[in-house]
PDB file of C-alpha atoms in Angstrom:
ATOM      1  CA  MET N 246     145.909 101.149   8.594  1.00  0.00           C
ATOM      2  CA  LEU N 247     142.336  99.973   8.023  1.00  0.00           C
ATOM      3  CA  PRO N 248     142.105  98.070  11.340  1.00  0.00           C
ATOM      4  CA  LEU N 249     143.128 101.246  13.189  1.00  0.00           C
ATOM      5  CA  LEU N 250     140.412 103.273  11.480  1.00  0.00           C
ATOM      6  CA  LEU N 251     137.805 100.688  12.437  1.00  0.00           C
ATOM      7  CA  VAL N 252     138.863 101.025  16.076  1.00  0.00           C
ATOM      8  CA  LEU N 253     138.699 104.816  15.811  1.00  0.00           C
ATOM      9  CA  SER N 254     135.111 104.746  14.585  1.00  0.00           C
ATOM     10  CA  GLY N 255     133.889 103.483  17.984  1.00  0.00           C
ATOM     11  CA  CYS N 256     132.865 105.609  20.944  1.00  0.00           C
ATOM     12  CA  ALA N 257     134.694 108.883  21.663  1.00  0.00           C
ATOM     13  CA  ALA N 258     136.467 107.688  24.808  1.00  0.00           C
ATOM     14  CA  ASP N 259     137.867 104.604  23.059  1.00  0.00           C
ATOM     15  CA  ARG N 260     138.910 106.671  20.036  1.00  0.00           C
ATOM     16  CA  ALA N 261     140.801 109.184  22.180  1.00  0.00           C
ATOM     17  CA  THR N 262     142.578 106.413  24.038  1.00  0.00           C
ATOM     18  CA  SER N 263     143.514 104.709  20.759  1.00  0.00           C
ATOM     19  CA  LEU N 264     144.762 107.989  19.304  1.00  0.00           C
ATOM     20  CA  GLY N 265     146.955 108.815  22.249  1.00  0.00           C
ATOM     21  CA  LYS N 266     148.290 105.517  23.531  1.00  0.00           C
ATOM     22  CA  VAL N 267     152.012 105.020  23.052  1.00  0.00           C
ATOM     23  CA  GLY N 268     153.554 101.984  24.688  1.00  0.00           C
ATOM     24  CA  GLY N 269     150.445 101.551  26.854  1.00  0.00           C
ATOM     25  CA  GLU N 270     150.509 105.153  28.128  1.00  0.00           C
ATOM     26  CA  ALA N 271     147.186 107.025  28.114  1.00  0.00           C
ATOM     27  CA  PRO N 272     147.101 110.575  26.689  1.00  0.00           C
ATOM     28  CA  ARG N 273     147.710 113.536  29.020  1.00  0.00           C
ATOM     29  CA  LEU N 274     145.602 115.837  26.833  1.00  0.00           C
ATOM     30  CA  VAL N 275     142.734 115.124  24.426  1.00  0.00           C
ATOM     31  CA  LEU N 276     141.048 117.988  22.574  1.00  0.00           C
ATOM     32  CA  THR N 277     138.197 117.446  20.099  1.00  0.00           C
ATOM     33  CA  THR N 278     136.788 120.177  17.874  1.00  0.00           C
ATOM     34  CA  PRO N 279     134.626 120.415  14.750  1.00  0.00           C
ATOM     35  CA  LEU N 280     136.186 120.866  11.330  1.00  0.00           C
ATOM     36  CA  VAL N 281     134.192 123.735   9.811  1.00  0.00           C
ATOM     37  CA  ALA N 282     133.883 124.905   6.216  1.00  0.00           C
ATOM     38  CA  THR N 283     134.229 128.546   5.156  1.00  0.00           C
ATOM     39  CA  ASN N 284     130.406 128.808   5.201  1.00  0.00           C
ATOM     40  CA  GLY N 285     130.309 127.626   8.851  1.00  0.00           C
ATOM     41  CA  ALA N 286     128.963 124.118   8.135  1.00  0.00           C
ATOM     42  CA  THR N 287     130.547 121.248  10.034  1.00  0.00           C
ATOM     43  CA  ILE N 288     132.410 118.974   7.600  1.00  0.00           C
ATOM     44  CA  GLY N 289     134.136 116.720  10.111  1.00  0.00           C
ATOM     45  CA  GLU N 290     136.061 116.677  13.348  1.00  0.00           C
ATOM     46  CA  ALA N 291     139.638 116.887  14.552  1.00  0.00           C
ATOM     47  CA  VAL N 292     141.200 115.329  17.645  1.00  0.00           C
ATOM     48  CA  LEU N 293     144.504 116.455  19.130  1.00  0.00           C
ATOM     49  CA  THR N 294     146.263 114.239  21.703  1.00  0.00           C
ATOM     50  CA  GLU N 295     149.395 114.578  23.780  1.00  0.00           C
ATOM     51  CA  VAL N 296     151.378 111.788  25.423  1.00  0.00           C
ATOM     52  CA  ALA N 297     154.835 111.933  26.952  1.00  0.00           C
ATOM     53  CA  SER N 298     156.711 111.286  23.709  1.00  0.00           C
ATOM     54  CA  VAL N 299     154.502 112.575  20.876  1.00  0.00           C
ATOM     55  CA  ASP N 300     151.628 114.870  19.882  1.00  0.00           C
ATOM     56  CA  ARG N 301     149.099 113.470  17.415  1.00  0.00           C
ATOM     57  CA  ILE N 302     146.303 114.711  15.194  1.00  0.00           C
ATOM     58  CA  PHE N 303     143.351 112.828  13.762  1.00  0.00           C
ATOM     59  CA  ILE N 304     141.083 114.519  11.216  1.00  0.00           C
ATOM     60  CA  ARG N 305     137.941 112.935   9.792  1.00  0.00           C
ATOM     61  CA  ALA N 306     136.316 114.966   7.015  1.00  0.00           C
ATOM     62  CA  LYS N 307     133.451 114.626   4.550  1.00  0.00           C
ATOM     63  CA  GLY N 308     132.486 116.489   1.394  1.00  0.00           C
ATOM     64  CA  LEU N 309     136.046 117.102   0.159  1.00  0.00           C
ATOM     65  CA  PRO N 310     136.940 116.827  -3.513  1.00  0.00           C
ATOM     66  CA  ALA N 311     138.755 113.549  -4.271  1.00  0.00           C
ATOM     67  CA  GLY N 312     142.527 113.792  -4.020  1.00  0.00           C
ATOM     68  CA  ARG N 313     145.324 114.878  -1.684  1.00  0.00           C
ATOM     69  CA  HIS N 314     144.911 118.166   0.180  1.00  0.00           C
ATOM     70  CA  PRO N 315     147.485 119.987   2.334  1.00  0.00           C
ATOM     71  CA  VAL N 316     146.881 120.618   6.039  1.00  0.00           C
ATOM     72  CA  THR N 317     148.627 123.620   7.609  1.00  0.00           C
ATOM     73  CA  ILE N 318     149.167 124.620  11.250  1.00  0.00           C
ATOM     74  CA  HIS N 319     148.236 128.179  12.292  1.00  0.00           C
ATOM     75  CA  ALA N 320     148.993 130.373  15.309  1.00  0.00           C
ATOM     76  CA  VAL N 321     145.496 131.278  16.577  1.00  0.00           C
ATOM     77  CA  ALA N 322     142.428 129.191  17.488  1.00  0.00           C
ATOM     78  CA  ARG N 323     140.012 131.087  15.233  1.00  0.00           C
ATOM     79  CA  CYS N 324     138.170 129.755  12.205  1.00  0.00           C
ATOM     80  CA  SER N 325     136.762 133.076  11.039  1.00  0.00           C
ATOM     81  CA  GLY N 326     137.595 135.852   8.616  1.00  0.00           C
ATOM     82  CA  ASP N 327     137.973 135.674   4.866  1.00  0.00           C
ATOM     83  CA  GLY N 328     139.576 132.292   4.112  1.00  0.00           C
ATOM     84  CA  PHE N 329     140.080 131.735   7.867  1.00  0.00           C
ATOM     85  CA  ALA N 330     142.482 134.719   7.971  1.00  0.00           C
ATOM     86  CA  ASP N 331     141.805 135.108  11.731  1.00  0.00           C
ATOM     87  CA  ALA N 332     143.712 131.831  12.304  1.00  0.00           C
ATOM     88  CA  GLY N 333     146.879 133.903  11.964  1.00  0.00           C
ATOM     89  CA  ALA N 334     150.257 133.034  10.562  1.00  0.00           C
ATOM     90  CA  GLU N 335     151.098 129.591   9.277  1.00  0.00           C
ATOM     91  CA  LEU N 336     153.497 127.920  11.709  1.00  0.00           C
ATOM     92  CA  PRO N 337     156.504 125.850  10.678  1.00  0.00           C
ATOM     93  CA  GLY N 338     156.022 122.112  10.509  1.00  0.00           C
ATOM     94  CA  VAL N 339     154.888 119.845   7.765  1.00  0.00           C
ATOM     95  CA  LEU N 340     151.891 117.567   8.108  1.00  0.00           C
ATOM     96  CA  PRO N 341     151.067 114.895   5.560  1.00  0.00           C
ATOM     97  CA  PRO N 342     148.187 115.740   3.233  1.00  0.00           C
ATOM     98  CA  ILE N 343     144.694 114.444   3.909  1.00  0.00           C
ATOM     99  CA  GLU N 344     143.535 112.198   1.071  1.00  0.00           C
ATOM    100  CA  ALA N 345     139.845 112.237   0.137  1.00  0.00           C
ATOM    101  CA  GLU N 346     138.229 109.278  -1.570  1.00  0.00           C
ATOM    102  CA  SER N 347     135.813 109.629  -4.491  1.00  0.00           C
ATOM    103  CA  ASP N 348     132.896 109.884  -2.004  1.00  0.00           C
ATOM    104  CA  GLY N 349     134.520 112.932  -0.328  1.00  0.00           C
ATOM    105  CA  ARG N 350     135.429 111.167   2.923  1.00  0.00           C
ATOM    106  CA  ALA N 351     138.940 111.530   4.294  1.00  0.00           C
ATOM    107  CA  ASP N 352     140.912 110.555   7.400  1.00  0.00           C
ATOM    108  CA  LEU N 353     144.319 111.797   8.491  1.00  0.00           C
ATOM    109  CA  PHE N 354     146.208 110.299  11.425  1.00  0.00           C
ATOM    110  CA  ALA N 355     149.658 111.800  11.980  1.00  0.00           C
ATOM    111  CA  ASP N 356     152.264 112.766  14.529  1.00  0.00           C
ATOM    112  CA  LEU N 357     152.670 116.526  14.793  1.00  0.00           C
ATOM    113  CA  PRO N 358     156.156 117.829  14.048  1.00  0.00           C
ATOM    114  CA  ALA N 359     158.154 119.693  16.740  1.00  0.00           C
ATOM    115  CA  PRO N 360     157.767 121.932  18.665  1.00  0.00           C
ATOM    116  CA  ARG N 361     155.536 120.258  21.250  1.00  0.00           C
ATOM    117  CA  LEU N 362     152.000 121.403  22.046  1.00  0.00           C
ATOM    118  CA  ARG N 363     152.756 122.525  25.592  1.00  0.00           C
ATOM    119  CA  GLY N 364     155.576 122.998  28.057  1.00  0.00           C
ATOM    120  CA  ALA N 365     158.094 125.047  26.050  1.00  0.00           C
ATOM    121  CA  ALA N 366     158.593 128.700  25.135  1.00  0.00           C
ATOM    122  CA  ASP N 367     157.768 127.880  21.486  1.00  0.00           C
ATOM    123  CA  ALA N 368     154.813 125.589  22.315  1.00  0.00           C
ATOM    124  CA  ARG N 369     152.050 125.532  19.693  1.00  0.00           C
ATOM    125  CA  LEU N 370     149.122 125.418  22.120  1.00  0.00           C
ATOM    126  CA  ASP N 371     149.774 128.769  23.799  1.00  0.00           C
ATOM    127  CA  ALA N 372     147.248 131.310  25.174  1.00  0.00           C
ATOM    128  CA  ASP N 373     145.921 131.931  21.632  1.00  0.00           C
ATOM    129  CA  GLY N 374     145.555 128.219  20.893  1.00  0.00           C
ATOM    130  CA  MET N 375     146.186 126.906  17.388  1.00  0.00           C
ATOM    131  CA  ALA N 376     144.265 125.972  14.257  1.00  0.00           C
ATOM    132  CA  LEU N 377     144.592 123.435  11.457  1.00  0.00           C
ATOM    133  CA  ILE N 378     143.463 124.453   7.973  1.00  0.00           C
ATOM    134  CA  VAL N 379     142.699 122.058   5.105  1.00  0.00           C
ATOM    135  CA  ARG N 380     143.254 123.523   1.635  1.00  0.00           C
ATOM    136  CA  VAL N 381     141.936 122.498  -1.773  1.00  0.00           C
ATOM    137  CA  ALA N 382     143.680 123.936  -4.838  1.00  0.00           C
ATOM    138  CA  GLY N 383     145.395 126.441  -2.531  1.00  0.00           C
ATOM    139  CA  GLN N 384     142.144 127.725  -1.043  1.00  0.00           C
ATOM    140  CA  PRO N 385     141.082 127.101   2.578  1.00  0.00           C
ATOM    141  CA  ILE N 386     138.129 124.712   2.768  1.00  0.00           C
ATOM    142  CA  GLY N 387     138.115 123.530   6.408  1.00  0.00           C
ATOM    143  CA  CYS N 388     139.387 124.742   9.782  1.00  0.00           C
ATOM    144  CA  ALA N 389     139.668 123.223  13.256  1.00  0.00           C
ATOM    145  CA  ALA N 390     140.496 125.492  16.209  1.00  0.00           C
ATOM    146  CA  PHE N 391     142.066 124.141  19.418  1.00  0.00           C
ATOM    147  CA  ARG N 392     142.366 125.849  22.821  1.00  0.00           C
ATOM    148  CA  ALA N 393     144.081 124.366  25.851  1.00  0.00           C
ATOM    149  CA  ARG N 394     141.799 123.612  28.770  1.00  0.00           C
TER     150      ARG N 394
END
């Protein structure tokens, strides 16, 4: 996986293309948003991509405690309220944890579980958008909010 991460650290356009390409197909949707801490500080970024066969997420974070931390999907594109409560209900679907190194840096690159982002009655990226929340010891520490364009 290291060679992929080196490619992703390049310019934004190349990173989005690398994140979304499946079988040579360019992404149909690329959304980039900051990953914010509960105090409002930016602690990273998240990129969501859609291609014909799969939806993907890439999160790059800094300042996390070392270890594995769960990432949950939420119903509303809001990173506000006590513990990001305004992000709404946690949606079904399991993402792998993000694993922070001893220096606090962490990357997660994963396919999103069904349902798809757009194009279905149960689509995740509806009028309210969606959010991803990173938790440490059960407590929210980072949030990324996505809205369709």
